[in-house]
Short mmCIF file of C-alpha atoms in Angstrom, two decimals:
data_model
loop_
_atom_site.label_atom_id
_atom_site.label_comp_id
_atom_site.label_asym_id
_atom_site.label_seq_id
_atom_site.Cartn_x
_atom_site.Cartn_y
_atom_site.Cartn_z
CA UNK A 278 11.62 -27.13 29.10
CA UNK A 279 9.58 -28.59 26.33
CA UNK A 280 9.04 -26.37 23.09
CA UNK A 281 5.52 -25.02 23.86
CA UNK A 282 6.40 -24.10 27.38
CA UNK A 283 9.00 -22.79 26.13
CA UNK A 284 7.21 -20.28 23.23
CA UNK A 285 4.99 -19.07 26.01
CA UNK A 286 7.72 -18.15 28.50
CA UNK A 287 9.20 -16.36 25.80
CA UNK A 288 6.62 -14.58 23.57
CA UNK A 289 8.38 -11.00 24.44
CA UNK A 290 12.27 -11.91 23.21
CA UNK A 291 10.42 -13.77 20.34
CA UNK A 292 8.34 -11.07 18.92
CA UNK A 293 11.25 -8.40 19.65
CA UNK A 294 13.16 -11.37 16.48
CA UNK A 295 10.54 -11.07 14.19
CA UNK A 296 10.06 -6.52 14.47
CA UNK A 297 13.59 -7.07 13.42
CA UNK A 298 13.35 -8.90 10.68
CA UNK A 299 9.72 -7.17 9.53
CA UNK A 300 11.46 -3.88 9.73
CA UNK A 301 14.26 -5.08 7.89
CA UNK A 302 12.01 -5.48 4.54
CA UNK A 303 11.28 -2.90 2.73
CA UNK A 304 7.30 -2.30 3.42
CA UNK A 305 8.17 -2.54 7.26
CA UNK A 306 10.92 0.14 7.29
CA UNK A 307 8.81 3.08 8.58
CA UNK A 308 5.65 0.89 10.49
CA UNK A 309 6.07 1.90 14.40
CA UNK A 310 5.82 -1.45 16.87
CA UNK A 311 2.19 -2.36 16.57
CA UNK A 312 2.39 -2.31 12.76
CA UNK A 313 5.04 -4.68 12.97
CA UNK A 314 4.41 -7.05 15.73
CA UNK A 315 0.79 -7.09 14.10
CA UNK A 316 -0.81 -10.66 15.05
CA UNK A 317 2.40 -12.37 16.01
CA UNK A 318 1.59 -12.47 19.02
CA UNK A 319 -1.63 -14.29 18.73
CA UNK A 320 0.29 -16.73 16.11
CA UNK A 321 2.37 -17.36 18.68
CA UNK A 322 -0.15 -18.20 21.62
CA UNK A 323 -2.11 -20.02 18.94
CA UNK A 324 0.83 -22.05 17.32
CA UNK A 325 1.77 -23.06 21.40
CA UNK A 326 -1.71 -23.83 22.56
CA UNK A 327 -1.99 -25.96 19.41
CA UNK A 328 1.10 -28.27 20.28
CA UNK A 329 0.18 -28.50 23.53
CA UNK A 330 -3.33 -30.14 22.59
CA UNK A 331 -3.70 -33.69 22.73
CA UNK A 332 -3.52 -35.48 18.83
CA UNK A 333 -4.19 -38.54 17.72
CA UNK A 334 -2.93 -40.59 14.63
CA UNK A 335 -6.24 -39.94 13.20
CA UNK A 336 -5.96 -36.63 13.94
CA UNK A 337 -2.96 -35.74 12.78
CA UNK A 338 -3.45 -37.17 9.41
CA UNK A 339 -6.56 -34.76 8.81
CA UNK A 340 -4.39 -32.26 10.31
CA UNK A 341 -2.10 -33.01 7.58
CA UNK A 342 -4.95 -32.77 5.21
CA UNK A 343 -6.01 -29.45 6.13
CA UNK A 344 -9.59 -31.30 7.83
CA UNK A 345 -9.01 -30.46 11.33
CA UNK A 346 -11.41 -27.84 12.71
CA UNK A 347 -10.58 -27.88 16.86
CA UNK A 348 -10.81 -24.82 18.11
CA UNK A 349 -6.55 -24.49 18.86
CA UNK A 350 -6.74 -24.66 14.82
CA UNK A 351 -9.58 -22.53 14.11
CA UNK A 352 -7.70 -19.55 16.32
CA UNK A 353 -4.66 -20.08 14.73
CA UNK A 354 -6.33 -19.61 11.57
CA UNK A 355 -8.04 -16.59 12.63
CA UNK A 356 -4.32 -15.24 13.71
CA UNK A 357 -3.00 -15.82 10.35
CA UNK A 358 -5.76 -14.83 8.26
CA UNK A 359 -5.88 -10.96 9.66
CA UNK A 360 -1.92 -11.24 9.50
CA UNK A 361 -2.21 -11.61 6.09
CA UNK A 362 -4.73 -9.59 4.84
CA UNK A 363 -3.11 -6.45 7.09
CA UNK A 364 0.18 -7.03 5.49
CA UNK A 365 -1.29 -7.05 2.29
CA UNK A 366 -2.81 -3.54 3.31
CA UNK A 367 0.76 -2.33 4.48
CA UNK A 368 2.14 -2.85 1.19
CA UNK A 369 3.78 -6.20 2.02
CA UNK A 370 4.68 -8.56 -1.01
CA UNK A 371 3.77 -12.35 -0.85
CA UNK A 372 7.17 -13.05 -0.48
CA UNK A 373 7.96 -10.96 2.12
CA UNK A 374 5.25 -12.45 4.35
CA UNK A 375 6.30 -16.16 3.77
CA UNK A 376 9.65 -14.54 4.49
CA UNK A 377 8.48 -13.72 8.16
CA UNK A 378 7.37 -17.24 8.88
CA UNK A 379 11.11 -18.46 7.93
CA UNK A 380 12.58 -15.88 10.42
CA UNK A 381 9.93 -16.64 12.84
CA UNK A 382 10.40 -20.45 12.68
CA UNK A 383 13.78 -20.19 12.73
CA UNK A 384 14.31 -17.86 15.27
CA UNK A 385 12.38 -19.96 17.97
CA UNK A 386 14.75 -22.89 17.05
CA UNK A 387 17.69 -21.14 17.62
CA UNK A 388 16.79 -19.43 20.75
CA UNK A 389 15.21 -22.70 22.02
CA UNK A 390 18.32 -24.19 21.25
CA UNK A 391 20.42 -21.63 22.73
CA UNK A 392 18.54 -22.41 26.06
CA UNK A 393 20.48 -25.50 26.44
CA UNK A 394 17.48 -27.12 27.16
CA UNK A 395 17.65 -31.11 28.78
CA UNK A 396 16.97 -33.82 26.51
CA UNK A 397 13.82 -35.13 26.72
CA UNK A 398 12.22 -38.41 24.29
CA UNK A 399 9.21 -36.14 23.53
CA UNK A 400 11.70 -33.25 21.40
CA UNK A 401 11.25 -35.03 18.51
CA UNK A 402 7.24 -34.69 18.46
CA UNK A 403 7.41 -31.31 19.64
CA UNK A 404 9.31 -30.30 16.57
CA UNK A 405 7.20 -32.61 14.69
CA UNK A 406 3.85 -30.01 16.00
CA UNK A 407 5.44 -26.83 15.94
CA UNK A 408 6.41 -27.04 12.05
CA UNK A 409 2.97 -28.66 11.45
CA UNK A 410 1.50 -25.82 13.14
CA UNK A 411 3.77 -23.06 11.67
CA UNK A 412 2.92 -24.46 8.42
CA UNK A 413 -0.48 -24.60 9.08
CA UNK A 414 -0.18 -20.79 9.86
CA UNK A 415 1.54 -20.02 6.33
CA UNK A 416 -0.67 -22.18 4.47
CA UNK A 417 -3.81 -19.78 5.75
CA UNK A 418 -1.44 -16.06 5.43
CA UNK A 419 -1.12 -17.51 1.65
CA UNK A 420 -4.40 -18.27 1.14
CA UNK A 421 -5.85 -15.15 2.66
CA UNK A 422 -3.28 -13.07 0.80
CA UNK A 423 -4.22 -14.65 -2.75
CA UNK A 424 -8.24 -14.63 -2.28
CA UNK A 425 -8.05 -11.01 -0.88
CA UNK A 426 -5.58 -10.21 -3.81
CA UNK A 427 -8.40 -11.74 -6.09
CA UNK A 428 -11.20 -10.05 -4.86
CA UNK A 429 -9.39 -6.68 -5.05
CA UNK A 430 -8.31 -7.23 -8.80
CA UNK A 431 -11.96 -7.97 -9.35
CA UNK A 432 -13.19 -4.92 -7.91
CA UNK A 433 -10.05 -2.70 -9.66
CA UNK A 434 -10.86 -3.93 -12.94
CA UNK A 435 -15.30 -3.25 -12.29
CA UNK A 436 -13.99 0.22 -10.94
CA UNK A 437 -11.86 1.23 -14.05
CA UNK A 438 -14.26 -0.42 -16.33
CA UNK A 439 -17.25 2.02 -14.81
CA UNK A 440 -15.22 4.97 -14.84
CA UNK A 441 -14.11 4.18 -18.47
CA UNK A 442 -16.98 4.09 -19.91
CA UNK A 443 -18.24 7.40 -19.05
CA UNK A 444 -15.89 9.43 -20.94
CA UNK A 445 -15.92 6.55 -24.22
CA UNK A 446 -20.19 7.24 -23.43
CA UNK A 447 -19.85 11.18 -24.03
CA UNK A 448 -16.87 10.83 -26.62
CA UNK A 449 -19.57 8.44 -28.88
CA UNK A 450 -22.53 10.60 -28.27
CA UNK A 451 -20.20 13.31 -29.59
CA UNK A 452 -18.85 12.24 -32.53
CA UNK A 453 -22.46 11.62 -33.24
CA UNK A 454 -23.05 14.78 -33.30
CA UNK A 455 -20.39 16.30 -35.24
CA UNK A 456 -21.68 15.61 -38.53
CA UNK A 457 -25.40 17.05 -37.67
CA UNK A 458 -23.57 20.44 -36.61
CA UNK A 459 -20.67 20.29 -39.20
CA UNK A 460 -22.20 23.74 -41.21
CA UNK A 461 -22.74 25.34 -37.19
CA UNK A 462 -19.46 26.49 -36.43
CA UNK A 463 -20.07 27.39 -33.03
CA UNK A 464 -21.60 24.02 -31.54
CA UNK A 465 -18.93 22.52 -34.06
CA UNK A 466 -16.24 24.01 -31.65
CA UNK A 467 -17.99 22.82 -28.24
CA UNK A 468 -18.25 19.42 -29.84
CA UNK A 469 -14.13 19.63 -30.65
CA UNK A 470 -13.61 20.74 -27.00
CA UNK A 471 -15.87 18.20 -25.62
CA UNK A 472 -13.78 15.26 -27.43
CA UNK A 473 -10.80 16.65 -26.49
CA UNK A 474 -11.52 16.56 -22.78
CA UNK A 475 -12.99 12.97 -22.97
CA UNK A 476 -9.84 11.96 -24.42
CA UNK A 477 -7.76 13.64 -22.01
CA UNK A 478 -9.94 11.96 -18.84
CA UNK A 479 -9.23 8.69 -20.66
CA UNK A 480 -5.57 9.66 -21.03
CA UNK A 481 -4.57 10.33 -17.65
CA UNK A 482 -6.85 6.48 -16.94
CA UNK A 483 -4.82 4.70 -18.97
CA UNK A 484 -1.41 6.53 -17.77
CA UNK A 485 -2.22 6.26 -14.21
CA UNK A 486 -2.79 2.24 -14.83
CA UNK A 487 0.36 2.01 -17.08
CA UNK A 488 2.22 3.06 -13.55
CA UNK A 489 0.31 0.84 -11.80
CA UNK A 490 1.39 -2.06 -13.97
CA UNK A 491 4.67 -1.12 -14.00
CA UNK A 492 5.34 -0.73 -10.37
CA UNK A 493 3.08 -3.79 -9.53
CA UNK A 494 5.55 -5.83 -11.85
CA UNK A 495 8.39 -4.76 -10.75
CA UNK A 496 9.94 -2.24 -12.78
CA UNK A 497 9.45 0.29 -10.42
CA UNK A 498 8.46 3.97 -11.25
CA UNK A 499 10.38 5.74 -14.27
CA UNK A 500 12.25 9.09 -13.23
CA UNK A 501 14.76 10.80 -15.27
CA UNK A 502 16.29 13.41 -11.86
CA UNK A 503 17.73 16.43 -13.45
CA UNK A 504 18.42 19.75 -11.69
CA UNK A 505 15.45 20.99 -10.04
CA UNK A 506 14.11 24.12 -8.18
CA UNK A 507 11.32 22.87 -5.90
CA UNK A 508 9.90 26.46 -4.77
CA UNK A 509 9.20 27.16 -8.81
CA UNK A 510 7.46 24.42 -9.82
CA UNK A 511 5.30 24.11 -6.90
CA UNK A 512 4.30 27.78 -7.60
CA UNK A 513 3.24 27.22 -11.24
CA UNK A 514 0.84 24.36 -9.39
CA UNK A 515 -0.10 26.79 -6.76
CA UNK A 516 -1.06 29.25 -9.28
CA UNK A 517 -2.62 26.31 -11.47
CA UNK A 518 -4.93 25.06 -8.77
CA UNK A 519 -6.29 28.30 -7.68
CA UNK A 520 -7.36 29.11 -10.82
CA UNK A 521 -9.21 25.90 -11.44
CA UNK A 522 -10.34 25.88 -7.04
CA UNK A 523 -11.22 29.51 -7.29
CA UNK A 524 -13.84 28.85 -4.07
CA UNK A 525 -11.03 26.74 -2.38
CA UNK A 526 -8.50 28.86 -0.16
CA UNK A 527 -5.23 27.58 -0.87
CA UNK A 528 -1.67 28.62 1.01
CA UNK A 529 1.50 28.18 0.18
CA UNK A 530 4.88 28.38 2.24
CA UNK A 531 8.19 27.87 1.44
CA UNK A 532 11.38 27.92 3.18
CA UNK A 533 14.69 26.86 2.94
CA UNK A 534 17.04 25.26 0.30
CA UNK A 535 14.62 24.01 -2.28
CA UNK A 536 17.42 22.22 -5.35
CA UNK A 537 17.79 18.75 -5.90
CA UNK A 538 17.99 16.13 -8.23
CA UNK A 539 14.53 15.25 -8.89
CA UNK A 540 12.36 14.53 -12.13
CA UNK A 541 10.36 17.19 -12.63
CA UNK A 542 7.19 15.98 -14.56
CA UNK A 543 7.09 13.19 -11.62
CA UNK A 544 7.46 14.93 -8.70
CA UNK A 545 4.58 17.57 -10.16
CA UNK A 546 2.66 14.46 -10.84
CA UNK A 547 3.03 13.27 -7.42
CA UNK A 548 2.41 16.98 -5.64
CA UNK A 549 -1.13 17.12 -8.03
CA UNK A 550 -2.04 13.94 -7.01
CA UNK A 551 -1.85 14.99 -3.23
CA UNK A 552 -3.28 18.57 -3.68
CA UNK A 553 -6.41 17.18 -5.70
CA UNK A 554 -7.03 14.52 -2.84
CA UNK A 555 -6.95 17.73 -0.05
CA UNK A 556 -8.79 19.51 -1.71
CA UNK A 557 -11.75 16.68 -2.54
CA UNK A 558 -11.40 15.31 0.74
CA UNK A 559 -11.15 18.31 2.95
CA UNK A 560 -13.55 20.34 4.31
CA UNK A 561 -14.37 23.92 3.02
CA UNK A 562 -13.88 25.70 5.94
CA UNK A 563 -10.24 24.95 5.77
CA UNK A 564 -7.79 25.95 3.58
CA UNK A 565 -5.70 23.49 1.65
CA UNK A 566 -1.66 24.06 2.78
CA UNK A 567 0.88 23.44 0.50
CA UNK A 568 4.22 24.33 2.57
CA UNK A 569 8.21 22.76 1.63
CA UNK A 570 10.83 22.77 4.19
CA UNK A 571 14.49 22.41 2.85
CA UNK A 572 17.28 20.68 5.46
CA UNK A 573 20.49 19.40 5.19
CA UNK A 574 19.78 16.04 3.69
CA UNK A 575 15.89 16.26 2.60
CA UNK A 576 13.20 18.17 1.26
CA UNK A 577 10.11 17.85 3.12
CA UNK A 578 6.51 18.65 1.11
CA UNK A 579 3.75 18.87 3.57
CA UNK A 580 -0.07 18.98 1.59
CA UNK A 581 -2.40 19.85 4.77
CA UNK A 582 -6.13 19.74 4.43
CA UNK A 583 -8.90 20.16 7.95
CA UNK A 584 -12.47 18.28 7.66
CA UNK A 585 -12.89 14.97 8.94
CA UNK A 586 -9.88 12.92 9.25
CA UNK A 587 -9.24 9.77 7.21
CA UNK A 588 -10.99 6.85 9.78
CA UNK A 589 -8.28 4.91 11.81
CA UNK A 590 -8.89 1.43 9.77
CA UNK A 591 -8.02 2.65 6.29
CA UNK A 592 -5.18 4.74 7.38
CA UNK A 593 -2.53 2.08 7.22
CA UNK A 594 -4.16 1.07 3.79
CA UNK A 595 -4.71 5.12 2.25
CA UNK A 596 -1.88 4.11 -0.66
CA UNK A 597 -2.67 1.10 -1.90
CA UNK A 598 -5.43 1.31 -4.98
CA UNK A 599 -6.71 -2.57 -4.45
CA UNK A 600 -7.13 -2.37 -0.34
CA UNK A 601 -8.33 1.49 -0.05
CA UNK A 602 -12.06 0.93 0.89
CA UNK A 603 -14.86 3.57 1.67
CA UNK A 604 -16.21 4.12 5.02
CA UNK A 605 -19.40 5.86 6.47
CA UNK A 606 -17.81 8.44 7.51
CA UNK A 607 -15.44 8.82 4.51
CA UNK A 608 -17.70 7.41 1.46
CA UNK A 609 -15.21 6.78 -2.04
CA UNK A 610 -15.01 9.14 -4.84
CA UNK A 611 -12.92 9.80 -7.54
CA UNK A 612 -11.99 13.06 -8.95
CA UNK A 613 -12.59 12.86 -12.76
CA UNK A 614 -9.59 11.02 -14.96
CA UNK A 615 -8.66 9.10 -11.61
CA UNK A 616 -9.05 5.87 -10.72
CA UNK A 617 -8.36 6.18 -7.41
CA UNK A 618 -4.83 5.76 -7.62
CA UNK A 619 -3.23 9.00 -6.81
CA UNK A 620 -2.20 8.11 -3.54
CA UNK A 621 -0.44 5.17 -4.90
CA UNK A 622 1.11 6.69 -7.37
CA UNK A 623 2.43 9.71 -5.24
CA UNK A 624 3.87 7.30 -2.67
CA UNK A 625 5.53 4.99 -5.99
CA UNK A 626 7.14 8.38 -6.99
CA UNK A 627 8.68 8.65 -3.69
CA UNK A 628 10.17 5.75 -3.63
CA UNK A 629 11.52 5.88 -7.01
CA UNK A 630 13.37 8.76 -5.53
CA UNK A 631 14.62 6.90 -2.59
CA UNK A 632 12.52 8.56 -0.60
CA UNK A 633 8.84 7.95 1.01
CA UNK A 634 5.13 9.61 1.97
CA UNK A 635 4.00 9.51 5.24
CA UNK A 636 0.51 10.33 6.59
CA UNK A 637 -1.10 11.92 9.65
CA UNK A 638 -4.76 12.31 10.49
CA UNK A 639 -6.61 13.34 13.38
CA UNK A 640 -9.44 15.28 14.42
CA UNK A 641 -7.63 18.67 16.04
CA UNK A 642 -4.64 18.25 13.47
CA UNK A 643 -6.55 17.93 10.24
CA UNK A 644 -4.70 15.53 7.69
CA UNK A 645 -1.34 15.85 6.35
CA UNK A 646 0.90 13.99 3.71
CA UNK A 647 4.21 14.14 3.78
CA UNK A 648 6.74 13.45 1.13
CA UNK A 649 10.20 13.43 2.13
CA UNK A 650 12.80 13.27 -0.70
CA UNK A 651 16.66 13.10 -0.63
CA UNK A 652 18.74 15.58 -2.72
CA UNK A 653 20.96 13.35 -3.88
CA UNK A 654 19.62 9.72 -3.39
CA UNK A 655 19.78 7.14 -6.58
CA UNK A 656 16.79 6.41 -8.19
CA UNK A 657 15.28 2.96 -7.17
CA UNK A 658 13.97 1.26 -10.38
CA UNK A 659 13.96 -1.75 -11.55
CA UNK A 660 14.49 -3.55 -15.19
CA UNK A 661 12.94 -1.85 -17.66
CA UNK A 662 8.78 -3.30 -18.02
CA UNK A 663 6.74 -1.71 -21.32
CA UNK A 664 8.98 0.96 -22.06
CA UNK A 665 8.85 2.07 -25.00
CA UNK A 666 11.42 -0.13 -26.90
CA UNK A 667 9.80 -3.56 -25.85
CA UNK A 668 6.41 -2.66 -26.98
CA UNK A 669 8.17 -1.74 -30.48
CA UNK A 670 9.75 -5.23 -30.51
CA UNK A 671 6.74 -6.69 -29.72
#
């Protein structure tokens, strides 16, 4: 059986090889079937279809060249373009996608060649096409990947830089004014308080995009895990956010061994990031649930909010600050001091923990977020990235 025929006999045992592999990397270790399969499939068909198309020399020198539009070429570009750009929305690192085409190509190889098929004078051409073609397919994922990377840098840096310059607006309109009230000691006081809260928004700006960098290079979140009593902290923040949500009803449930080895200031970090998003995002006829569940192995915190759930087509992209879009239905907005990258950041803390955040939304359930962490699992960081000692020795 020649290669093609052979890729479309087989598409099933194929893609069952590469949700392996894609669940074997890290971004793919909690994405169900259809997450993980993604557009393989319609590589596949594509990448087949393709080889099975007549090609001249001509041809397959613009081919070669990137020139050749035929439609077998403009599908499989389609394919590989919305594989890319959804694995870039999963979390998926460049790497890791190119990594996928290695498994895939290799795994049709080997099972080809483990079909014993007959000899025929053509094998040599049909490997010839199926590289070109599987090349062809990581050439566009790459491409895709690095413009839609681009575009969403672009857009992060326009969003921080317009929610920047509000506070740095109202803390130079202020200090303006300070010397015109200096012998008022009353509207000297509001213009004190007023600079210290600009300076706090811009504080918790600049920390949330120091974690950002950090993670995004590499170095993975900092945690220092200490001794920690869940069910007390998240009380203080229970307490904390009904004072400052006094019109938003907010439970609270707790139950079960709540200890672990967690760091504190992160995992409060993480919780407030995930409270404040229920409570902007959900609907007022709800109340905003807070509720830990302690087992054998984990902790489970569940944030619940009701309203409108989070539309289908962002869901798989909710945590990640350069994909998460705005909707009709669900129209973006930031609390103030955020730049929109709680969600990322909660999810980063997880991790660091060895643990993860998943999400559920639908219309009778309401929307939940769920962060399970492991008493006793390592902390997953990386080597040290702007810490503290190489900004001295800078």
């Amino acid at each position: 059986m020649r290669l093609a025929d052979f890729i479309l006999s087989n598409v099933e045992p194929i893609l069952a090889g590469w949700e392996i592999f894609a669940r074997s990397i890290g971004a793919g270790e909690h994405l169900d079937q259809l997450a993980l399969r993604d557009h393989a499939g319609q590589i596949l068909q594509a990448t087949a279809q393709d080889m099975k198309s007549p090609q001249t020399v001509a041809e397959r020198a613009k081919k070669s060249k990137g020139q050749d539009h035929s439609p077998e070429n403009d599908e499989l570009d389609g394919a590989s373009h919305a594989h890319a750009v959804d694995r870039l929305g999963l979390g998926f690192d460049m790497l890791e996608v190119i990594s996928e085409y290695r498994a895939l190509r290799a795994s049709v190889l080997q099972l080809w060649r483990d079909s014993a098929p007959d000899a025929d004078e053509r094998d040599v051409d049909d490997l010839t096409r199926f590289n070109e073609s599987i090349d062809q397919s990581l050439f566009q994922a790459v491409a895709s990947y690095a413009k839609r990377v681009d575009q969403a840098r672009d857009m992060f840096l326009a969003i921080l830089s317009h929610d920047l310059r509000n506070p740095l607006h109202s803390l130079g309109m202020t200090a303006h004014l300070v010397p015109l009230v200096a012998n008022k000691p009353d509207e000297a006081l509001a213009c004190s308080h007023q600079i210290t809260r600009s300076v706090s928004v811009m504080e918790r700006m600049i920390s949330d995009l120091l974690d950002y960098t950090r993670t995004r290079l590499g170095a993975g979140m900092p945690v220092k895990p200490a001794p920690l009593d869940l069910a007390a902290l998240c009380s203080e923040l229970i307490a904390e956010f009904r004072t400052a949500h006094p019109d938003c009803a907010i439970e609270y449930r707790a139950e079960g061994d709540l200890n672990g080895l967690w760091d504190a200031d992160r995992i409060r970090q993480a919780i407030s990031n995930l409270m404040g998003n229920a409570i902007q995002h959900g609907s007022a006829d709800f109340p905003v649930n807070l509720s830990l569940r302690g087992e054998a192995a984990n902790v489970f915190i569940d944030i619940h909010n009701g309203g409108e759930p989070i539309p289908l087509g962002e869901l798989s992209k909710i945590f990640d600050p350069l994909i998460r879009g705005s909707s009709d239905e669900r129209p973006k907005s930031n609390r103030p001091g955020s730049i929109g990258m709680g969600l990322y950041i909660a999810r980063e803390v997880a991790k660091s923990h060895g643990g993860r955040v998943d999400v559920t939304s639908t219309v009778t359930e309401g929307t939940s977020f769920i962060i399970c962490l492991p008493r006793t699992a390592a902390p997953k960081v990386g080597a040290p990235i702007l810490d503290a000692e190489h900004i001295d020795k800078m």
